[in-house]
Short mmCIF file of C-alpha atoms in Angstrom, two decimals:
data_model
loop_
_atom_site.label_atom_id
_atom_site.label_comp_id
_atom_site.label_asym_id
_atom_site.label_seq_id
_atom_site.Cartn_x
_atom_site.Cartn_y
_atom_site.Cartn_z
CA UNK A 1 -18.45 1.47 8.06
CA UNK A 2 -16.19 4.46 7.41
CA UNK A 3 -12.92 3.82 5.63
CA UNK A 4 -9.49 5.23 6.33
CA UNK A 5 -9.61 9.03 6.35
CA UNK A 6 -6.61 11.15 5.52
CA UNK A 7 -6.50 14.91 5.89
CA UNK A 8 -5.80 17.16 4.20
CA UNK A 9 -6.13 15.77 0.69
CA UNK A 10 -3.84 18.34 -0.87
CA UNK A 11 -1.06 20.53 0.49
CA UNK A 12 1.33 23.01 -1.04
CA UNK A 13 4.30 23.98 1.09
CA UNK A 14 7.50 25.92 0.63
CA UNK A 15 10.97 24.44 1.04
CA UNK A 16 12.12 24.61 4.64
CA UNK A 17 8.64 24.52 6.12
CA UNK A 18 7.21 21.65 8.09
CA UNK A 19 3.98 19.75 7.57
CA UNK A 20 1.71 17.45 9.57
CA UNK A 21 -0.53 14.87 7.94
CA UNK A 22 -3.33 13.07 9.72
CA UNK A 23 -4.80 9.59 9.38
CA UNK A 24 -7.91 8.20 11.05
CA UNK A 25 -8.03 4.39 10.74
CA UNK A 26 -11.08 2.23 10.41
CA UNK A 27 -12.83 1.88 13.74
CA UNK A 28 -11.31 -1.00 15.71
CA UNK A 29 -8.07 -1.06 13.72
CA UNK A 30 -5.03 -0.57 15.91
CA UNK A 31 -2.25 -0.87 13.32
CA UNK A 32 -1.49 2.16 11.16
CA UNK A 33 1.22 2.31 8.51
CA UNK A 34 2.46 5.16 6.35
CA UNK A 35 3.85 4.96 2.83
CA UNK A 36 5.32 7.47 0.41
CA UNK A 37 4.53 7.10 -3.28
CA UNK A 38 6.55 8.83 -5.99
CA UNK A 39 6.78 8.14 -9.73
CA UNK A 40 10.47 7.28 -9.45
CA UNK A 41 10.54 5.14 -6.29
CA UNK A 42 7.05 3.70 -6.19
CA UNK A 43 5.55 2.90 -2.79
CA UNK A 44 8.01 3.00 0.08
CA UNK A 45 7.35 2.19 3.71
CA UNK A 46 7.76 5.02 6.22
CA UNK A 47 6.67 3.57 9.58
CA UNK A 48 4.13 1.40 11.35
CA UNK A 49 2.39 1.94 14.67
CA UNK A 50 0.47 -0.42 16.88
CA UNK A 51 -1.09 0.70 20.15
CA UNK A 52 0.90 3.94 20.15
CA UNK A 53 4.22 2.12 19.66
CA UNK A 54 6.35 2.46 16.55
CA UNK A 55 7.27 -1.09 15.58
CA UNK A 56 9.22 -0.44 12.43
CA UNK A 57 10.65 2.47 10.48
CA UNK A 58 11.67 2.64 6.86
CA UNK A 59 14.83 4.06 5.42
CA UNK A 60 13.94 7.74 5.59
CA UNK A 61 15.82 10.62 7.21
CA UNK A 62 15.00 11.78 10.72
CA UNK A 63 13.01 14.68 9.27
CA UNK A 64 10.19 12.18 8.89
CA UNK A 65 8.49 11.32 12.15
CA UNK A 66 5.16 10.04 13.32
CA UNK A 67 3.04 9.18 16.28
CA UNK A 68 -0.13 7.37 17.17
CA UNK A 69 -2.69 8.43 19.72
CA UNK A 70 -4.68 6.32 22.16
CA UNK A 71 -7.67 6.36 19.78
CA UNK A 72 -5.40 4.89 17.05
CA UNK A 73 -5.39 8.07 14.98
CA UNK A 74 -1.95 8.77 13.61
CA UNK A 75 -0.02 11.77 12.42
CA UNK A 76 3.17 12.06 10.46
CA UNK A 77 5.37 15.12 10.41
CA UNK A 78 7.98 16.19 7.92
CA UNK A 79 10.28 18.99 8.97
CA UNK A 80 12.53 21.16 6.81
CA UNK A 81 10.75 20.20 3.62
CA UNK A 82 12.74 19.52 0.47
CA UNK A 83 11.57 19.48 -3.13
CA UNK A 84 12.07 15.72 -3.18
CA UNK A 85 9.46 15.27 -0.46
CA UNK A 86 6.75 16.02 -3.00
CA UNK A 87 4.72 12.82 -3.13
CA UNK A 88 1.46 11.09 -2.38
CA UNK A 89 1.47 10.02 1.26
CA UNK A 90 -0.71 7.03 1.98
CA UNK A 91 -1.92 5.67 5.27
CA UNK A 92 -3.12 2.10 5.79
CA UNK A 93 -4.91 0.50 8.72
CA UNK A 94 -5.24 -3.15 9.68
CA UNK A 95 -7.00 -5.09 12.40
CA UNK A 96 -4.70 -7.23 14.53
CA UNK A 97 -5.99 -9.38 17.39
CA UNK A 98 -2.71 -9.12 19.22
CA UNK A 99 0.77 -7.91 18.46
CA UNK A 100 1.24 -10.77 16.09
CA UNK A 101 2.68 -10.24 12.67
CA UNK A 102 0.19 -12.27 10.68
CA UNK A 103 -1.79 -9.43 9.23
CA UNK A 104 -5.32 -9.15 8.12
CA UNK A 105 -6.29 -7.07 5.15
CA UNK A 106 -4.73 -3.61 4.87
CA UNK A 107 -7.05 -0.76 3.91
CA UNK A 108 -5.67 2.42 2.46
CA UNK A 109 -6.92 5.98 2.55
CA UNK A 110 -7.12 8.30 -0.44
CA UNK A 111 -3.80 9.86 0.43
CA UNK A 112 -2.45 13.36 0.94
CA UNK A 113 -0.84 14.92 -2.12
CA UNK A 114 2.05 17.07 -0.87
CA UNK A 115 3.70 19.51 -3.24
CA UNK A 116 6.84 21.31 -2.11
CA UNK A 117 7.74 24.44 -4.07
CA UNK B 1 16.04 -8.44 1.41
CA UNK B 2 12.61 -8.96 -0.08
CA UNK B 3 12.14 -7.68 -3.63
CA UNK B 4 8.88 -7.71 -5.55
CA UNK B 5 8.64 -7.54 -9.33
CA UNK B 6 5.59 -7.18 -11.52
CA UNK B 7 5.42 -8.12 -15.18
CA UNK B 8 4.34 -6.67 -17.51
CA UNK B 9 4.77 -3.01 -16.57
CA UNK B 10 1.95 -2.03 -18.90
CA UNK B 11 -0.76 -3.90 -20.75
CA UNK B 12 -3.40 -2.85 -23.25
CA UNK B 13 -6.15 -5.28 -24.19
CA UNK B 14 -9.53 -5.17 -25.93
CA UNK B 15 -12.65 -5.44 -23.82
CA UNK B 16 -13.73 -8.97 -23.02
CA UNK B 17 -10.30 -10.54 -22.89
CA UNK B 18 -9.16 -12.69 -19.99
CA UNK B 19 -5.81 -11.57 -18.68
CA UNK B 20 -3.10 -12.52 -16.20
CA UNK B 21 -0.92 -10.19 -14.18
CA UNK B 22 2.24 -11.56 -12.63
CA UNK B 23 3.99 -10.83 -9.35
CA UNK B 24 7.31 -12.36 -8.25
CA UNK B 25 9.02 -12.12 -4.88
CA UNK B 26 12.49 -13.21 -3.83
CA UNK B 27 11.93 -14.41 -0.24
CA UNK B 28 9.33 -17.13 0.21
CA UNK B 29 9.05 -16.53 3.97
CA UNK B 30 5.97 -14.33 3.71
CA UNK B 31 2.92 -13.89 5.92
CA UNK B 32 0.56 -12.82 3.20
CA UNK B 33 0.25 -11.23 -0.22
CA UNK B 34 -2.30 -8.61 -1.16
CA UNK B 35 -3.39 -7.31 -4.54
CA UNK B 36 -4.48 -3.70 -4.90
CA UNK B 37 -5.87 -1.49 -7.58
CA UNK B 38 -4.98 2.19 -7.88
CA UNK B 39 -6.76 4.72 -10.06
CA UNK B 40 -4.79 7.83 -11.12
CA UNK B 41 -4.17 10.17 -8.21
CA UNK B 42 -6.15 7.98 -5.81
CA UNK B 43 -5.43 5.69 -2.93
CA UNK B 44 -5.19 1.91 -3.06
CA UNK B 45 -8.25 -0.31 -3.17
CA UNK B 46 -7.80 -3.79 -1.78
CA UNK B 47 -8.77 -6.55 -4.21
CA UNK B 48 -7.67 -9.82 -2.67
CA UNK B 49 -5.64 -10.99 0.31
CA UNK B 50 -3.95 -14.39 0.29
CA UNK B 51 -2.51 -15.75 3.52
CA UNK B 52 0.70 -17.75 3.27
CA UNK B 53 -1.20 -20.98 3.98
CA UNK B 54 -3.62 -20.42 1.10
CA UNK B 55 -3.20 -21.23 -2.59
CA UNK B 56 -5.82 -18.94 -4.08
CA UNK B 57 -8.60 -16.46 -3.45
CA UNK B 58 -11.51 -15.44 -5.63
CA UNK B 59 -13.73 -12.39 -5.75
CA UNK B 60 -16.13 -11.97 -8.62
CA UNK B 61 -14.17 -11.86 -11.87
CA UNK B 62 -10.87 -11.84 -10.00
CA UNK B 63 -8.80 -14.84 -8.98
CA UNK B 64 -5.42 -14.65 -7.31
CA UNK B 65 -3.09 -17.57 -6.80
CA UNK B 66 -0.01 -17.95 -4.63
CA UNK B 67 2.93 -20.30 -5.03
CA UNK B 68 5.32 -19.56 -2.20
CA UNK B 69 7.89 -22.15 -3.22
CA UNK B 70 8.43 -20.49 -6.57
CA UNK B 71 7.90 -16.96 -5.25
CA UNK B 72 5.00 -16.17 -7.57
CA UNK B 73 1.48 -14.86 -7.51
CA UNK B 74 -0.85 -14.26 -10.41
CA UNK B 75 -3.98 -12.15 -10.66
CA UNK B 76 -6.45 -13.42 -13.21
CA UNK B 77 -9.09 -11.02 -14.50
CA UNK B 78 -11.91 -12.60 -16.46
CA UNK B 79 -13.88 -10.82 -19.17
CA UNK B 80 -12.08 -7.52 -18.78
CA UNK B 81 -14.04 -4.26 -18.93
CA UNK B 82 -13.00 -0.63 -19.53
CA UNK B 83 -13.71 0.04 -15.84
CA UNK B 84 -10.90 -2.36 -14.97
CA UNK B 85 -8.38 0.15 -16.36
CA UNK B 86 -6.06 1.07 -13.49
CA UNK B 87 -2.67 0.23 -12.03
CA UNK B 88 -2.53 -3.10 -10.23
CA UNK B 89 -0.09 -3.53 -7.39
CA UNK B 90 0.92 -6.59 -5.44
CA UNK B 91 2.38 -6.29 -1.97
CA UNK B 92 4.09 -8.87 0.20
CA UNK B 93 4.16 -8.81 3.98
CA UNK B 94 7.12 -10.49 5.63
CA UNK B 95 8.32 -10.35 9.23
CA UNK B 96 8.77 -6.64 9.74
CA UNK B 97 5.22 -5.25 9.93
CA UNK B 98 5.44 -3.69 6.49
CA UNK B 99 4.39 -4.41 2.96
CA UNK B 100 6.91 -4.46 0.14
CA UNK B 101 5.24 -3.31 -3.04
CA UNK B 102 5.88 -4.19 -6.64
CA UNK B 103 6.16 -1.44 -9.23
CA UNK B 104 2.73 -2.22 -10.63
CA UNK B 105 1.13 -3.17 -13.92
CA UNK B 106 -0.67 -0.36 -15.73
CA UNK B 107 -3.72 -1.89 -17.40
CA UNK B 108 -5.79 -0.28 -20.12
CA UNK B 109 -8.91 -2.06 -21.39
CA UNK B 110 -10.11 -0.71 -24.71
CA UNK B 111 -13.82 -0.48 -25.45
#
């Protein structure tokens, strides 16, 4: 069974540019979450999607956005990149029977390492 | 607001030792708690998931316990090996579809 796949693995972008990261969840998983990991702030929640609906968003500026497609694949976009956006971006997928909150195990991808120069 | 703390921040032990990693959370109204392992520059690998109704879970040399009333979880690693060297993270899921992560314990097992 394939795990969570994130592409690309590494990105180098210039300040002011925008970037799109992709996440393919485990087959059958309908919940996809995104997290940002930095040495200073640790792992911070960005947003969570279930069946193409964003159910929660973390405390990040509007430059960070995301979406989920009908096949559960998700993308996140960061516009007008800043140096502080350099981080490891992690995607997690979970299987939920319904829209309930009691979660099953979350599985993470290998992440996308974004460097803004 | 849920806050998760992990102690110690770093730990170095000789191979073969049994060790305990601690995780504390401030709000006992949780749905579940999950322990992860992260190798440098890599993603998170799930180790154990404990639902709020459970007291402990075991997988191989790993045992995780949960005490909601005191806001604590412990991860016990038996007979540690150099391959166990990694950062261990605990994460708590409450009512908002997201995990709140601790800052991690960086473990080094010396051969």
